mmCIF file of C-alpha atoms in Angstrom:
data_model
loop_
_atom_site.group_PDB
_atom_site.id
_atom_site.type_symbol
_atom_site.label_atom_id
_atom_site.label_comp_id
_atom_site.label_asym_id
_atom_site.label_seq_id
_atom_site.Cartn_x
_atom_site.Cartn_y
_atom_site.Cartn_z
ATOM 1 C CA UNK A 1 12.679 5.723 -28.102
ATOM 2 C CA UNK A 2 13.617 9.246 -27.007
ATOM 3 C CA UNK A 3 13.978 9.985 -23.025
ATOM 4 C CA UNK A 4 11.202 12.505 -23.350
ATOM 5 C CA UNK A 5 8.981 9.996 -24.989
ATOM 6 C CA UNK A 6 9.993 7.549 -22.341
ATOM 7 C CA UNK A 7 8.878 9.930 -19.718
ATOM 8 C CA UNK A 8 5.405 10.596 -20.915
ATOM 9 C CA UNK A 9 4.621 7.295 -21.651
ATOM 10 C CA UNK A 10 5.663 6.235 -18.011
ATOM 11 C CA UNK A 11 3.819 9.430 -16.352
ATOM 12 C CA UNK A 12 0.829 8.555 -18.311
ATOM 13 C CA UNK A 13 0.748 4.773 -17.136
ATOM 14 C CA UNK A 14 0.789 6.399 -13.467
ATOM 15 C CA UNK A 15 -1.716 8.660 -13.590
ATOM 16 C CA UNK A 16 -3.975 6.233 -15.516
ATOM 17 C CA UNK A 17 -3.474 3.793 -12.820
ATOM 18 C CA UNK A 18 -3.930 6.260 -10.329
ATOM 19 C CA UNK A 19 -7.356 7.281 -11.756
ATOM 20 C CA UNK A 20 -8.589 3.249 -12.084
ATOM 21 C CA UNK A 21 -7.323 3.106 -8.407
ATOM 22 C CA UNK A 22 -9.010 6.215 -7.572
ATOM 23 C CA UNK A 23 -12.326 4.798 -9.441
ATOM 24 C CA UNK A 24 -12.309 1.481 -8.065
ATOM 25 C CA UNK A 25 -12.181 2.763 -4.013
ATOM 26 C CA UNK A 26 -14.479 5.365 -4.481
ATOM 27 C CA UNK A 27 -17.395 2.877 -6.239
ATOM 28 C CA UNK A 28 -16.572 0.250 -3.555
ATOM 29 C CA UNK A 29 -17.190 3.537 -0.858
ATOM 30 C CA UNK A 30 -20.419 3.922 -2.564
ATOM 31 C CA UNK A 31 -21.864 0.312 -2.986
ATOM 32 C CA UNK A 32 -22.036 -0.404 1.504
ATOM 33 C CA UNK A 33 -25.199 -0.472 2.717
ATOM 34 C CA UNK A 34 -25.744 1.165 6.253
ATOM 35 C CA UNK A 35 -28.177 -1.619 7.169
ATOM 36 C CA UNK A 36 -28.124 -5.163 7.835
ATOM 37 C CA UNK A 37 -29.911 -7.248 5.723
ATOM 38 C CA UNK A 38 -33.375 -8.635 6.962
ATOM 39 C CA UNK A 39 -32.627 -12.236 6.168
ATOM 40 C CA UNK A 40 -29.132 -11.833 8.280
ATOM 41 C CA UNK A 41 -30.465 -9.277 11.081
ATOM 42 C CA UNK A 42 -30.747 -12.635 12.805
ATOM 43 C CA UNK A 43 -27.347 -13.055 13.180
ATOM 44 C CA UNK A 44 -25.563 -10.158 12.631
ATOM 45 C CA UNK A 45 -25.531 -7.226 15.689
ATOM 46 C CA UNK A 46 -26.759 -3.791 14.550
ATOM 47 C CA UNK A 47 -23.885 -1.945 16.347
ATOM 48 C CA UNK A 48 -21.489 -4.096 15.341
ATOM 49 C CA UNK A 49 -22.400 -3.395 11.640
ATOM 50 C CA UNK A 50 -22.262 0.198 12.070
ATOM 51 C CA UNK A 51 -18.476 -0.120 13.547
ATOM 52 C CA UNK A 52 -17.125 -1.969 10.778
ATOM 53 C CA UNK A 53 -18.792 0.071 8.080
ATOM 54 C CA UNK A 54 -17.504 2.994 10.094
ATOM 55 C CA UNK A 55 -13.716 1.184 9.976
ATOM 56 C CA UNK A 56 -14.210 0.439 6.362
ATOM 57 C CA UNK A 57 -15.183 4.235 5.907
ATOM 58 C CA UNK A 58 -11.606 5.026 7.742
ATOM 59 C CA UNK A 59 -9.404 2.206 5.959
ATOM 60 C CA UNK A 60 -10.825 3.598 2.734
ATOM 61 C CA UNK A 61 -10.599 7.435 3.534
ATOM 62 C CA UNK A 62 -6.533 6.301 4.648
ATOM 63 C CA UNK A 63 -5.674 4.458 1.632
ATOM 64 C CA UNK A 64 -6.665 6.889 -0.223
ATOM 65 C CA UNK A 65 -4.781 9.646 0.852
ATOM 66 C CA UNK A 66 -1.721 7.497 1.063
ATOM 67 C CA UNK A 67 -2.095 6.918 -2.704
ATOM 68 C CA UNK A 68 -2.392 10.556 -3.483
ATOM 69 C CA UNK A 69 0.726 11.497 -1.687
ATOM 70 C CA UNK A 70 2.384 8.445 -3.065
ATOM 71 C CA UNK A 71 1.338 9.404 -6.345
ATOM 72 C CA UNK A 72 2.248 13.106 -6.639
ATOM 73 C CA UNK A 73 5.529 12.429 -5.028
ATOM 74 C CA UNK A 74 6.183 9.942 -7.474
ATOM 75 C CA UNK A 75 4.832 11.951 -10.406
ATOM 76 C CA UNK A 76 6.910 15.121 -9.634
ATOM 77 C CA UNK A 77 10.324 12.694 -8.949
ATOM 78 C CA UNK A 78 9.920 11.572 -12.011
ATOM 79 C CA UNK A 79 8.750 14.573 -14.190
ATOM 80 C CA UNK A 80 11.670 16.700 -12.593
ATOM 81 C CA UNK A 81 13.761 13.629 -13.638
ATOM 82 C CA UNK A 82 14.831 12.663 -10.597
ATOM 83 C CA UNK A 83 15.775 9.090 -11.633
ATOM 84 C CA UNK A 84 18.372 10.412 -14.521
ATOM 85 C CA UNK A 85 19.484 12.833 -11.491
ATOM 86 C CA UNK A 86 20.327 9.900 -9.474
ATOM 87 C CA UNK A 87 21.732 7.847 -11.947
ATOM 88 C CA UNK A 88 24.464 10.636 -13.328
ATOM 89 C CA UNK A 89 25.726 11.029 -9.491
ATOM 90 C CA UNK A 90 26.035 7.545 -9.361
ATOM 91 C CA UNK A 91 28.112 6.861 -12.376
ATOM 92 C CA UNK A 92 30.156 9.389 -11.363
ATOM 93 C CA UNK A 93 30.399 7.396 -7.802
ATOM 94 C CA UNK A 94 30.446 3.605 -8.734
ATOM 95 C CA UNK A 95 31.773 2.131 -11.975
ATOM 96 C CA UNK A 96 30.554 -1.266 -12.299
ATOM 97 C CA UNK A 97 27.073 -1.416 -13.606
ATOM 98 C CA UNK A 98 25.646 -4.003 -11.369
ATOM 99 C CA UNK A 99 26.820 -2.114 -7.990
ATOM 100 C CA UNK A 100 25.204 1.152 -9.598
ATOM 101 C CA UNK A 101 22.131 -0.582 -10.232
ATOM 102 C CA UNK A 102 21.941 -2.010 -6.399
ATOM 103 C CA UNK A 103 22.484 1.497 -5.496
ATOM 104 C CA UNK A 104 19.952 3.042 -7.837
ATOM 105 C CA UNK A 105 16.997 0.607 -7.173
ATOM 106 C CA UNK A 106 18.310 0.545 -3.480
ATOM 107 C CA UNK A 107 17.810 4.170 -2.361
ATOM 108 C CA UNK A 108 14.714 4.349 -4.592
ATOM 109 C CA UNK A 109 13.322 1.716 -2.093
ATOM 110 C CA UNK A 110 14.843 3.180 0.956
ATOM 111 C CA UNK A 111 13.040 6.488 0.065
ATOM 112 C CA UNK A 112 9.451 3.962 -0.417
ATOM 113 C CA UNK A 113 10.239 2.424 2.678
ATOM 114 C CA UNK A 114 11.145 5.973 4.854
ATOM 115 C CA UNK A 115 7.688 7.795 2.986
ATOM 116 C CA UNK A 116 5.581 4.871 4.366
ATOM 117 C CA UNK A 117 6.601 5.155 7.743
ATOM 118 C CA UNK A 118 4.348 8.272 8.769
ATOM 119 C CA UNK A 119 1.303 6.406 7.187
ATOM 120 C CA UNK A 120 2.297 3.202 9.052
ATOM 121 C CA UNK A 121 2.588 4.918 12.298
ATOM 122 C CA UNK A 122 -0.910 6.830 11.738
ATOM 123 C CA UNK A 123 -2.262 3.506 10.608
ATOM 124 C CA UNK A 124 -0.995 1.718 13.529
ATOM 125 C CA UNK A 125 -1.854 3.731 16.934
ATOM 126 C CA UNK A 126 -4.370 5.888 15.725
ATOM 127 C CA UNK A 127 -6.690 4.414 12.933
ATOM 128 C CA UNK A 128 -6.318 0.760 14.194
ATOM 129 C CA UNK A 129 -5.908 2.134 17.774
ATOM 130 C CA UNK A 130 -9.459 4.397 17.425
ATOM 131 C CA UNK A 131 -11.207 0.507 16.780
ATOM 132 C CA UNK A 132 -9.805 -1.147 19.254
ATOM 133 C CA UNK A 133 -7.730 -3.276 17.301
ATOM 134 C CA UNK A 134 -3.868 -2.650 17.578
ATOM 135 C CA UNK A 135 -1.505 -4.286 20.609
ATOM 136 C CA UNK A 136 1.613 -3.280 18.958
ATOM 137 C CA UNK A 137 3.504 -1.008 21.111
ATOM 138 C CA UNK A 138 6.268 1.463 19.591
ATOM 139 C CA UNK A 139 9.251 -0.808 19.930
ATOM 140 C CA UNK A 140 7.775 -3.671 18.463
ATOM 141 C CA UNK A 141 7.274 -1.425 15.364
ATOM 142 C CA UNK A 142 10.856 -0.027 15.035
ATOM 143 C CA UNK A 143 11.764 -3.466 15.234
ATOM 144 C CA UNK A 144 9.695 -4.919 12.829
ATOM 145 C CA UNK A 145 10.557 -2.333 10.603
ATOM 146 C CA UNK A 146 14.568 -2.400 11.046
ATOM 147 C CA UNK A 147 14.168 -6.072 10.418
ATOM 148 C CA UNK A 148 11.826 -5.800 7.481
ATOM 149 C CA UNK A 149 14.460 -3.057 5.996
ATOM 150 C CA UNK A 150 17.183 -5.833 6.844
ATOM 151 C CA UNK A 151 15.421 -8.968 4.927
ATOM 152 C CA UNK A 152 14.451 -6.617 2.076
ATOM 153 C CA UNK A 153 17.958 -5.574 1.391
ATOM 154 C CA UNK A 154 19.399 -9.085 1.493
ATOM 155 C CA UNK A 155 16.805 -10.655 -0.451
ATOM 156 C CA UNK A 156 15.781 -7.633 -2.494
ATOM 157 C CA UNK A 157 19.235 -7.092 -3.131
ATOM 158 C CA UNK A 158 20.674 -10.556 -3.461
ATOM 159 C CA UNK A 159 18.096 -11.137 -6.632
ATOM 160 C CA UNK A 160 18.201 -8.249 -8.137
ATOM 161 C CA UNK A 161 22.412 -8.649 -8.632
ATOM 162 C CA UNK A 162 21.459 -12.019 -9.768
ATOM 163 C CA UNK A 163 19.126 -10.397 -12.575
ATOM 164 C CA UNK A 164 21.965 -7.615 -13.381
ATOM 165 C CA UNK A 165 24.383 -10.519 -13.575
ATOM 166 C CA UNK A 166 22.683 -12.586 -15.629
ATOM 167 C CA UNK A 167 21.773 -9.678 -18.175
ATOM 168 C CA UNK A 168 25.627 -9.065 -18.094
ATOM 169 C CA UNK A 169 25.931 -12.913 -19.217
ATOM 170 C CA UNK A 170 23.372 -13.885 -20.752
ATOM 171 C CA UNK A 171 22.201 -10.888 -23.109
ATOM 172 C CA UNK A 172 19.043 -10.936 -24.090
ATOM 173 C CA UNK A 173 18.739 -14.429 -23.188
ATOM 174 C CA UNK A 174 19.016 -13.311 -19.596
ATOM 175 C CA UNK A 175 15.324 -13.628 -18.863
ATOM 176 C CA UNK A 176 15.447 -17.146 -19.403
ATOM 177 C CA UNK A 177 18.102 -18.197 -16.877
ATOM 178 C CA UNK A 178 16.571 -15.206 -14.390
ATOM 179 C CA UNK A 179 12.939 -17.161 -14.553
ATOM 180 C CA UNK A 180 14.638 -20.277 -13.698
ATOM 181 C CA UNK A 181 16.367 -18.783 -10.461
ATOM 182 C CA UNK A 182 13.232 -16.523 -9.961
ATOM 183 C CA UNK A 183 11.380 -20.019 -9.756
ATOM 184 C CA UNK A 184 13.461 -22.261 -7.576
ATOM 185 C CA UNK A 185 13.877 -19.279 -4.772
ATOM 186 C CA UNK A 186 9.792 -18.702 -5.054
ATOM 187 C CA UNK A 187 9.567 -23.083 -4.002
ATOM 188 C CA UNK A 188 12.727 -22.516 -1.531
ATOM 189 C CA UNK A 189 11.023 -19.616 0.439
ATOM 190 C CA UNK A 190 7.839 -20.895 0.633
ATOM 191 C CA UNK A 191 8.832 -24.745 2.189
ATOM 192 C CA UNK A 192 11.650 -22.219 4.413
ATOM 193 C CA UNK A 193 8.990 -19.236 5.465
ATOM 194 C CA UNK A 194 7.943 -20.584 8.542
ATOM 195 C CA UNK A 195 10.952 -22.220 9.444
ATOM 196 C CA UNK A 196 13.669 -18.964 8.837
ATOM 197 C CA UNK A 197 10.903 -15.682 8.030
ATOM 198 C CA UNK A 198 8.121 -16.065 10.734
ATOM 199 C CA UNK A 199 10.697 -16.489 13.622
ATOM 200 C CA UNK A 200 11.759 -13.437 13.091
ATOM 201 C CA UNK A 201 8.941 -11.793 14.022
ATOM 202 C CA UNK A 202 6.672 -14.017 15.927
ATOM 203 C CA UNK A 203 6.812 -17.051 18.002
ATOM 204 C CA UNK A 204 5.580 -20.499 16.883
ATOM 205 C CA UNK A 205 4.692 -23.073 19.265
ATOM 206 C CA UNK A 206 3.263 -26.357 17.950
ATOM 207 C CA UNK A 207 -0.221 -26.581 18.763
ATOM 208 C CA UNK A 208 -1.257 -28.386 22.158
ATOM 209 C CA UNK A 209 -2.761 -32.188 21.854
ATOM 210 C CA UNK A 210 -7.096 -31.662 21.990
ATOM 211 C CA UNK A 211 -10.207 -31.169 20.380
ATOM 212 C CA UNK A 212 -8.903 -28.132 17.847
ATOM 213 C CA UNK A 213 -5.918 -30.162 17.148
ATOM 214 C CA UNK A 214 -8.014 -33.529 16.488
ATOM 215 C CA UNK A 215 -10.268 -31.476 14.164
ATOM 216 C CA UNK A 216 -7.927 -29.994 12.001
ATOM 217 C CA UNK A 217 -6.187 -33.529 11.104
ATOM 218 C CA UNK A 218 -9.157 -34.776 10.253
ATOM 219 C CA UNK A 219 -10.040 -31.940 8.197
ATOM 220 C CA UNK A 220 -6.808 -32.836 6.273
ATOM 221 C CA UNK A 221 -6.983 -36.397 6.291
ATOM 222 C CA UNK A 222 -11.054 -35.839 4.582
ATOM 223 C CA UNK A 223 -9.839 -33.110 1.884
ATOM 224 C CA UNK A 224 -6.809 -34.834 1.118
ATOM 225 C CA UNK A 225 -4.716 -32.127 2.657
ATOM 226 C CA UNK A 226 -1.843 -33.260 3.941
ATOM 227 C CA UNK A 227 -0.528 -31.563 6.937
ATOM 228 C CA UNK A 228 3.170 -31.444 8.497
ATOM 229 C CA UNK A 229 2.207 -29.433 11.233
ATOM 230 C CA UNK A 230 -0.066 -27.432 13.273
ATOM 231 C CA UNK A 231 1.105 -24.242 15.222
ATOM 232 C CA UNK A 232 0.205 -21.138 17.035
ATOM 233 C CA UNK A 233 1.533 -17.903 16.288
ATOM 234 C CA UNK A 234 1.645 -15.147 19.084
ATOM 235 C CA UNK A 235 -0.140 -12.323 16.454
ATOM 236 C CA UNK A 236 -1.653 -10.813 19.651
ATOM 237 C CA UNK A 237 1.824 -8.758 20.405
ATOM 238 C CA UNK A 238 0.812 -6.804 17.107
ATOM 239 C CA UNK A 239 -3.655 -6.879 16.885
ATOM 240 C CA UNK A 240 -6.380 -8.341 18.292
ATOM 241 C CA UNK A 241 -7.365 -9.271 14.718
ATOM 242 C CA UNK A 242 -7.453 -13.060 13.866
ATOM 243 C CA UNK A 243 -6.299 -15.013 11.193
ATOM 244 C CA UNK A 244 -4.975 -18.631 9.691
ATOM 245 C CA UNK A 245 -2.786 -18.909 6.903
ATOM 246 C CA UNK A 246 -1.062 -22.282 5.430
ATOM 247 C CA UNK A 247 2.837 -21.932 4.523
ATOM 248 C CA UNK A 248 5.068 -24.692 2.233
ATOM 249 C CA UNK A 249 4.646 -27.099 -0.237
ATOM 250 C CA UNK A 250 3.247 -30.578 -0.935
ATOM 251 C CA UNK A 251 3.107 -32.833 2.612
ATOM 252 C CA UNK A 252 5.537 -30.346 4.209
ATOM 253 C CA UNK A 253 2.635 -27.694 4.573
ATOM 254 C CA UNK A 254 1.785 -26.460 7.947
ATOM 255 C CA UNK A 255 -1.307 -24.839 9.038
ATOM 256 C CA UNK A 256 -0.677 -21.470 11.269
ATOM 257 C CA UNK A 257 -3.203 -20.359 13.516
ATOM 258 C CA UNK A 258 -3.267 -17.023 15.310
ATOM 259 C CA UNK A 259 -3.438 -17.089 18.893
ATOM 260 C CA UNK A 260 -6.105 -14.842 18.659
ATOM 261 C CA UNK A 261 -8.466 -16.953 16.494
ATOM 262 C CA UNK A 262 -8.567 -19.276 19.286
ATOM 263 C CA UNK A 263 -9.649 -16.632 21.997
ATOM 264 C CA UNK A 264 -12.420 -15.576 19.963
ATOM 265 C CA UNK A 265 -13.943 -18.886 17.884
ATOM 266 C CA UNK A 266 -15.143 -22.434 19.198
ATOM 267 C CA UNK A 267 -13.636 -25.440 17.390
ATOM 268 C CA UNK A 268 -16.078 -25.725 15.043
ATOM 269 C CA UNK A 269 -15.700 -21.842 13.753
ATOM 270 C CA UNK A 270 -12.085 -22.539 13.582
ATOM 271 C CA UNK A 271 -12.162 -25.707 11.071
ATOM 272 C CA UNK A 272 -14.682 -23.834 8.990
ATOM 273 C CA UNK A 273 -12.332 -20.857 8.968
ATOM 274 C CA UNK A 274 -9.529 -23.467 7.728
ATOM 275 C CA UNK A 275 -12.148 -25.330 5.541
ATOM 276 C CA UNK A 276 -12.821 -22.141 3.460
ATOM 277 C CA UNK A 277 -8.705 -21.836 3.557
ATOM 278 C CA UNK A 278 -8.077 -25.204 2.054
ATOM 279 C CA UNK A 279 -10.924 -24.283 -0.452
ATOM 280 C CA UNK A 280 -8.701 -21.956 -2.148
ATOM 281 C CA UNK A 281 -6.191 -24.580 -2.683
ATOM 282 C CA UNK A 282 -8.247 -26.851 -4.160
ATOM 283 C CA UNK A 283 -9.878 -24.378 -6.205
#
């Protein structure tokens, strides 16, 4: 296949999935409805409704124009063949293929990750800020995102040597030994998240002895669910948004609860919060 046919082909597949993106937002825009339901106007506030349609309306409105600029950006890079640009500097820079390739795919993502910052920050203190939402203050975001740029390179970078090595090596029969690897770091990093990721960012405290506590294990012990732990996670230094997620595999998994699901649910909210959790799992 010619580079020119390579091109087209690859600038078609983006703007075709830019236009089923496009599609897809603007018919989920369209099906809201600006009224609560009779059957649920017990339970659900009137103003309250209106707010969230109106943060939907601004999440939805956001995304969108981040995809646009994403996409032309991307679109013109690649139409003015920016990546063949790159790559002929870089041969002339770095001889060994695999180093090249780290460098290729590795300012490719430093440019993603330095394009996303203005939406982040806009995201952040103004559309999340305008709700109510965001506690994140400005440091906490440069750090986040100097560590995030730090774990992405290691990680990021680490694999994809491995999968330049192993096509080096292997040949065509690289994908083979690559799926393998791919595989045993996918079951390492999710029994390790919470124990080497999460600190990184947020603190974990093991959840204090009570009723919430008492619940939750026996939530486990009737779904068969086995649980290694139970902790809190401060997620109030970044939004007053609340949330529960489980982490690791087989009886090492650990429920994490956000600090701020407990300041705004009873017990019995929480455990059906984790209920509908464990339901995915046992789907």
């Amino acid at each position: 296949m010619n580079p020119l046919t390579l091109k087209i082909l690859i600038l078609g597949a983006l703007g075709l999935t830019y236009a089923v993106n496009l599609t897809l937002g603007l018919l989920n825009t369209r099906q809201k409805k600006t009224e609560v339901d009779s059957r649920f106007a017990a339970f659900i506030d009137a103003e309250a409704y209106r707010k969230l349609l109106s943060y939907n309306s601004a999440k939805a409105r956001f995304a969108l124009t981040e995809q646009t600029v994403t996409f032309v950006i991307l679109f013109f890079f690649i139409l003015c063949n920016g990546p063949g640009w790159l790559d002929s500097r870089l041969v002339g820079t770095l001889g060994d293929q695999k180093f090249r390739g780290l460098a290729f795919f590795g300012i490719l993502g430093l440019g993603g990750f330095l394009l996303g910052i203005p939406f982040e920050l806009y995201f952040d203190f103004s559309l999340e800020a305008r709700f109510g939402f965001n506690t994140k203050t400005l440091r906490t975001f440069w750090a986040d995102k100097i560590k995030g740029l730090i774990l992405s390179a290691v990680l990021g970078g680490g694999i994809l040597y491995l999968l330049l090595l192993f096509v080096e090596i292997l040949g065509p029969w690289f994908w083979i030994g690559f799926a393998l690897l791919l595989f045993l770091f996918m079951v390492l990093f999710s029994t390790l998240y919470t124990t080497l990721i999460v600190p990184l960012f947020n603190k974990l405290t093991p959840l204090e002895e009570g009723d919430l506590k008492a619940s939750i294990s026996a939530l486990g012990q009737k779904t068969e669910f086995p649980l290694s732990g139970v902790y809190l996670m401060n997620a109030s230094k970044r939004s007053k948004k609340s949330n529960a997620f489980f982490s690791g595999l087989g009886k090492f998994k650990k429920v994490i609860l956000f600090d701020t699901l407990l300041t705004a649910h009873p017990t019995e909210e929480i455990t059906a919060i984790l209920a509908h959790e464990i339901g995915h799992y046992k789907r």
